[in-house]
PDB file of C-alpha atoms in Angstrom:
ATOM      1  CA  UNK A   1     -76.180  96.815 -63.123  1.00  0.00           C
ATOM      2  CA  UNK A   2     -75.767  93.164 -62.249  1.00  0.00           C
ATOM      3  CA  UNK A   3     -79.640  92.403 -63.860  1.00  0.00           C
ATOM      4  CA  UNK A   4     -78.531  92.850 -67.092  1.00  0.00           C
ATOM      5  CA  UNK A   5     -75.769  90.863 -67.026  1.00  0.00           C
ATOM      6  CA  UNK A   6     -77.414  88.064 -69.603  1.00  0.00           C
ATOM      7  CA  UNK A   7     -78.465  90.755 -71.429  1.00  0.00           C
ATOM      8  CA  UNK A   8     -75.045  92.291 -71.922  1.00  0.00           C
ATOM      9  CA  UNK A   9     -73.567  89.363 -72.471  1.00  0.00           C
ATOM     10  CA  UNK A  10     -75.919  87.921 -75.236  1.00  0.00           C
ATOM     11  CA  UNK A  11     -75.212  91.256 -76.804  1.00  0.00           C
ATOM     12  CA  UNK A  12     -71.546  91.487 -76.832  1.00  0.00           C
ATOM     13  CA  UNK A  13     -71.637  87.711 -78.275  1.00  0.00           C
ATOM     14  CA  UNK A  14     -73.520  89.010 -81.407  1.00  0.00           C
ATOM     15  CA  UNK A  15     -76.533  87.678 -80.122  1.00  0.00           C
ATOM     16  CA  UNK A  16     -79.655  88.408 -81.500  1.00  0.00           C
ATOM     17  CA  UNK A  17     -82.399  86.513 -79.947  1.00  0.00           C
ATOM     18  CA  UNK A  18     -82.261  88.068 -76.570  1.00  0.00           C
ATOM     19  CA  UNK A  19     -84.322  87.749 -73.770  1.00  0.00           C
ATOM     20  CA  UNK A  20     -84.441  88.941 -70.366  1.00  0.00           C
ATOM     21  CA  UNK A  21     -85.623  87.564 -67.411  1.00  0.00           C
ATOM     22  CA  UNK A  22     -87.384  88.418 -63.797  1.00  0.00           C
ATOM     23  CA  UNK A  23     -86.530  91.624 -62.910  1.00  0.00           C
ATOM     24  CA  UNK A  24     -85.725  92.303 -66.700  1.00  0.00           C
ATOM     25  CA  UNK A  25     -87.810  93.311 -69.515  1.00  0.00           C
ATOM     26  CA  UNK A  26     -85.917  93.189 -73.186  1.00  0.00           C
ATOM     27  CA  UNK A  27     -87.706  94.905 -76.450  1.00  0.00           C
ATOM     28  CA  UNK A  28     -86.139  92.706 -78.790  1.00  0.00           C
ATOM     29  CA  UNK A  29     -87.270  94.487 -81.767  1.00  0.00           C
ATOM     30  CA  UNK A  30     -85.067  97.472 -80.258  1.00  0.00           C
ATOM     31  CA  UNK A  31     -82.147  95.780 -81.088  1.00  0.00           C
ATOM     32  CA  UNK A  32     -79.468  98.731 -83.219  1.00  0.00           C
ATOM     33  CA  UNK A  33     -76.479  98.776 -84.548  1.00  0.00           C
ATOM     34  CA  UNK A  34     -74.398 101.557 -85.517  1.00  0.00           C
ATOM     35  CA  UNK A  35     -70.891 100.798 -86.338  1.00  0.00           C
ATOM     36  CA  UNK A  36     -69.463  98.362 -83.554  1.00  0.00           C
ATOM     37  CA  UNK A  37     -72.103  99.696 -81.060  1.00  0.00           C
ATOM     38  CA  UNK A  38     -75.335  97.918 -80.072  1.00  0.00           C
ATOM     39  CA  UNK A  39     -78.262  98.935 -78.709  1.00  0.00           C
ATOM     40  CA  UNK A  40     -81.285  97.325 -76.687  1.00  0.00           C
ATOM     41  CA  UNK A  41     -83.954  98.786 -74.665  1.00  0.00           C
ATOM     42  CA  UNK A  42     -84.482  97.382 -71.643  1.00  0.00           C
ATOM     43  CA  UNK A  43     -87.170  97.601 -68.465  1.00  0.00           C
ATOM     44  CA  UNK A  44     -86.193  97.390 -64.691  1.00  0.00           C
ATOM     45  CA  UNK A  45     -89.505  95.708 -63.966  1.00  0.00           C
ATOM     46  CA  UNK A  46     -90.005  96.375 -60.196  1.00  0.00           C
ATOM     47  CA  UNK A  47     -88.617 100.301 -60.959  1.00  0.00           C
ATOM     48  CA  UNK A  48     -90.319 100.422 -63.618  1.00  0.00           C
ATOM     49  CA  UNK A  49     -88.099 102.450 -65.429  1.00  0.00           C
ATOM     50  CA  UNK A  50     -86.780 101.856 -69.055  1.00  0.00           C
ATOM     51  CA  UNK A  51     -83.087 102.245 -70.484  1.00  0.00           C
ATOM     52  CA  UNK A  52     -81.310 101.893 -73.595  1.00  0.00           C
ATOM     53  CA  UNK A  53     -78.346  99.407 -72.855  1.00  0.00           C
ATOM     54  CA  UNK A  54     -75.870 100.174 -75.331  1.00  0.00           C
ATOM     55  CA  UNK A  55     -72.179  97.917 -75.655  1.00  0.00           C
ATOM     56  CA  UNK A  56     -69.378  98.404 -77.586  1.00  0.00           C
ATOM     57  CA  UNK A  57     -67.379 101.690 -78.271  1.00  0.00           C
ATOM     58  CA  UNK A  58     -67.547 104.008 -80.966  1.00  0.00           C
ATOM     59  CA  UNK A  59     -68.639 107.549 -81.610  1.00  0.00           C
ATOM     60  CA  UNK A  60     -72.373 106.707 -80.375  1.00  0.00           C
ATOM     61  CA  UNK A  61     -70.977 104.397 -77.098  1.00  0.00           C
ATOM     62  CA  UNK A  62     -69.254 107.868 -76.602  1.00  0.00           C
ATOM     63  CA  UNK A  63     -71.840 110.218 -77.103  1.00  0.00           C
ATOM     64  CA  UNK A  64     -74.743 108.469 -75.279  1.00  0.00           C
ATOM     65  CA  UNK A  65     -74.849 110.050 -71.381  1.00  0.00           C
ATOM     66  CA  UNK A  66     -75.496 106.797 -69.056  1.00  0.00           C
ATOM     67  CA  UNK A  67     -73.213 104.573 -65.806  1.00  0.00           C
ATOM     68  CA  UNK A  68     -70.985 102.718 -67.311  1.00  0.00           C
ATOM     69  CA  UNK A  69     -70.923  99.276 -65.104  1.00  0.00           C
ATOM     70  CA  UNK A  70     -69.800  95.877 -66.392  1.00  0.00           C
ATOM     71  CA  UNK A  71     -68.437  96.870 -69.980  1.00  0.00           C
ATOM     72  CA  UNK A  72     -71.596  98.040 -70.868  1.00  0.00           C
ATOM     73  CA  UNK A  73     -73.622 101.764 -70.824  1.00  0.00           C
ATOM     74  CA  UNK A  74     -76.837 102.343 -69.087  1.00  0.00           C
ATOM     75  CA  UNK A  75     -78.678 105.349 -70.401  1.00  0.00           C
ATOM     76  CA  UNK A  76     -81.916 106.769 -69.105  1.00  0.00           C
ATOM     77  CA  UNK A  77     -84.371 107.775 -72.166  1.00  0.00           C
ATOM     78  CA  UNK A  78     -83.727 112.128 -72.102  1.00  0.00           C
ATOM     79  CA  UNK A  79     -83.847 114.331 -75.005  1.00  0.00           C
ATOM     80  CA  UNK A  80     -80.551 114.343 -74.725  1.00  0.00           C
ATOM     81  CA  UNK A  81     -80.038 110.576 -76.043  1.00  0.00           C
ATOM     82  CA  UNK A  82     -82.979 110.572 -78.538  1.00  0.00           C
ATOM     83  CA  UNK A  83     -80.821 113.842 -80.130  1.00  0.00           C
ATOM     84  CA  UNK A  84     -77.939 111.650 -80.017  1.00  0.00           C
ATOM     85  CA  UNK A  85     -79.968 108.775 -81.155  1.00  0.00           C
ATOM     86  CA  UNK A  86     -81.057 111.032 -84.202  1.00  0.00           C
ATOM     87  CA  UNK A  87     -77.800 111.602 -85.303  1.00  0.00           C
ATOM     88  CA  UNK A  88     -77.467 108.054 -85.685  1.00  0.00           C
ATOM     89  CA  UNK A  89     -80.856 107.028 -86.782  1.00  0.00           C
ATOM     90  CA  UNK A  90     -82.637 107.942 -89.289  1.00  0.00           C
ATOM     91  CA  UNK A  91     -85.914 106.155 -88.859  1.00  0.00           C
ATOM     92  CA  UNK A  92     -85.983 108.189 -84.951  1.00  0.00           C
ATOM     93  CA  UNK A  93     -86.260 111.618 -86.820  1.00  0.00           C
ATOM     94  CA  UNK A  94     -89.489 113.109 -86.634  1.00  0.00           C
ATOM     95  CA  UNK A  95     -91.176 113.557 -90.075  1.00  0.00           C
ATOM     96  CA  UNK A  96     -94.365 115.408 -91.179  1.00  0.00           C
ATOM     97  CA  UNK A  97     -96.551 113.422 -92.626  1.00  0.00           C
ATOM     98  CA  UNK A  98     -98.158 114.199 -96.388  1.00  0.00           C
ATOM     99  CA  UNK A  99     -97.732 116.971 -98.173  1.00  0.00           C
ATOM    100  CA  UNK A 100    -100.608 118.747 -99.226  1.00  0.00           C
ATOM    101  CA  UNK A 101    -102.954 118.633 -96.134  1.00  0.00           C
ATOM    102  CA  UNK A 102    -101.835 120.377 -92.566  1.00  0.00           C
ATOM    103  CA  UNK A 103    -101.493 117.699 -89.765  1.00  0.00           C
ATOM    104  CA  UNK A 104    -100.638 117.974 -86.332  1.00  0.00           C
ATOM    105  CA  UNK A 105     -99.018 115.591 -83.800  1.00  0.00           C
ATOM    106  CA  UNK A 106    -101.864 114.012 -81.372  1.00  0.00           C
ATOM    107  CA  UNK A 107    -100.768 110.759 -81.904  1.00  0.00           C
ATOM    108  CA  UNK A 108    -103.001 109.810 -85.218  1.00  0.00           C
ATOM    109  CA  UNK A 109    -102.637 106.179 -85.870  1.00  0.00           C
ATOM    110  CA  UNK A 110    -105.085 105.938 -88.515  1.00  0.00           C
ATOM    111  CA  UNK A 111    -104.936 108.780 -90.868  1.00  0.00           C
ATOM    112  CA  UNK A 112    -108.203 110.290 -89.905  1.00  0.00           C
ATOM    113  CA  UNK A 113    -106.960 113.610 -88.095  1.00  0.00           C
ATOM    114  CA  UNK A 114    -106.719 115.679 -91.117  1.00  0.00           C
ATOM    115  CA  UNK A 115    -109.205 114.553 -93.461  1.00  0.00           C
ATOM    116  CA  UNK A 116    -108.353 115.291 -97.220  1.00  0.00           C
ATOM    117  CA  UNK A 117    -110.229 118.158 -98.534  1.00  0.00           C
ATOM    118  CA  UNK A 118    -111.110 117.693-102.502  1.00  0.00           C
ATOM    119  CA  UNK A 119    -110.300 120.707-104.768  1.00  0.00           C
ATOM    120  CA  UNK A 120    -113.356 121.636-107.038  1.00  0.00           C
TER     121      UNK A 120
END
């Protein structure tokens, strides 16, 4: 896990302008905190393969399954974490969206799936 080092470290200072670097993609707007826990998602660029790094301890340090290398958790993005990720999250939760019209999830960004059907 020695490519995240920075990472970790920036995060376990409090850190929250952090940036990656070569083999290391950070989505700073992922940045999470739930009680002393933070959380990052990160990109092993040549893999190509995306984790949540998550440092601390805590109930969610605990209940996220990832390696645990260099006082810091590497988890793999499974159902399993986004369930745990739920618990913790609210925002993650799926929602439906409106209430009086049926919708259904193939990834409408602008509203215009459903269309709104006027009662006489």
């Amino acid at each position: 896990m020695g490519k995240f080092q920075a990472v970790i470290e920036a995060l376990a200072a409090g850190g929250t302008q952090i940036s990656g670097g070569g083999d290391v993609k950070v989505y700073a707007q992922s940045l999470a905190q739930s009680g002393s826990t933070k959380l990052i998602m990160v990109k092993d660029v040549p893999n190509h393969t995306k984790y949540i790094l998550a440092v601390g301890e805590g109930e969610l340090y605990d209940a996220l399954q990832g390696q645990v290398e260099d006082g810091a958790k590497l988890c793999t993005l499974t159902h399993e974490n986004r369930l745990v990720l739920n618990r913790y999250f609210d925002y993650t939760v799926p929602r439906a969206f409106g209430t009086q019209i049926a919708t259904i999830g193939l990834g409408d960004r602008l509203g215009l799936a459903s269309p709104v059907i006027s009662k006489p």
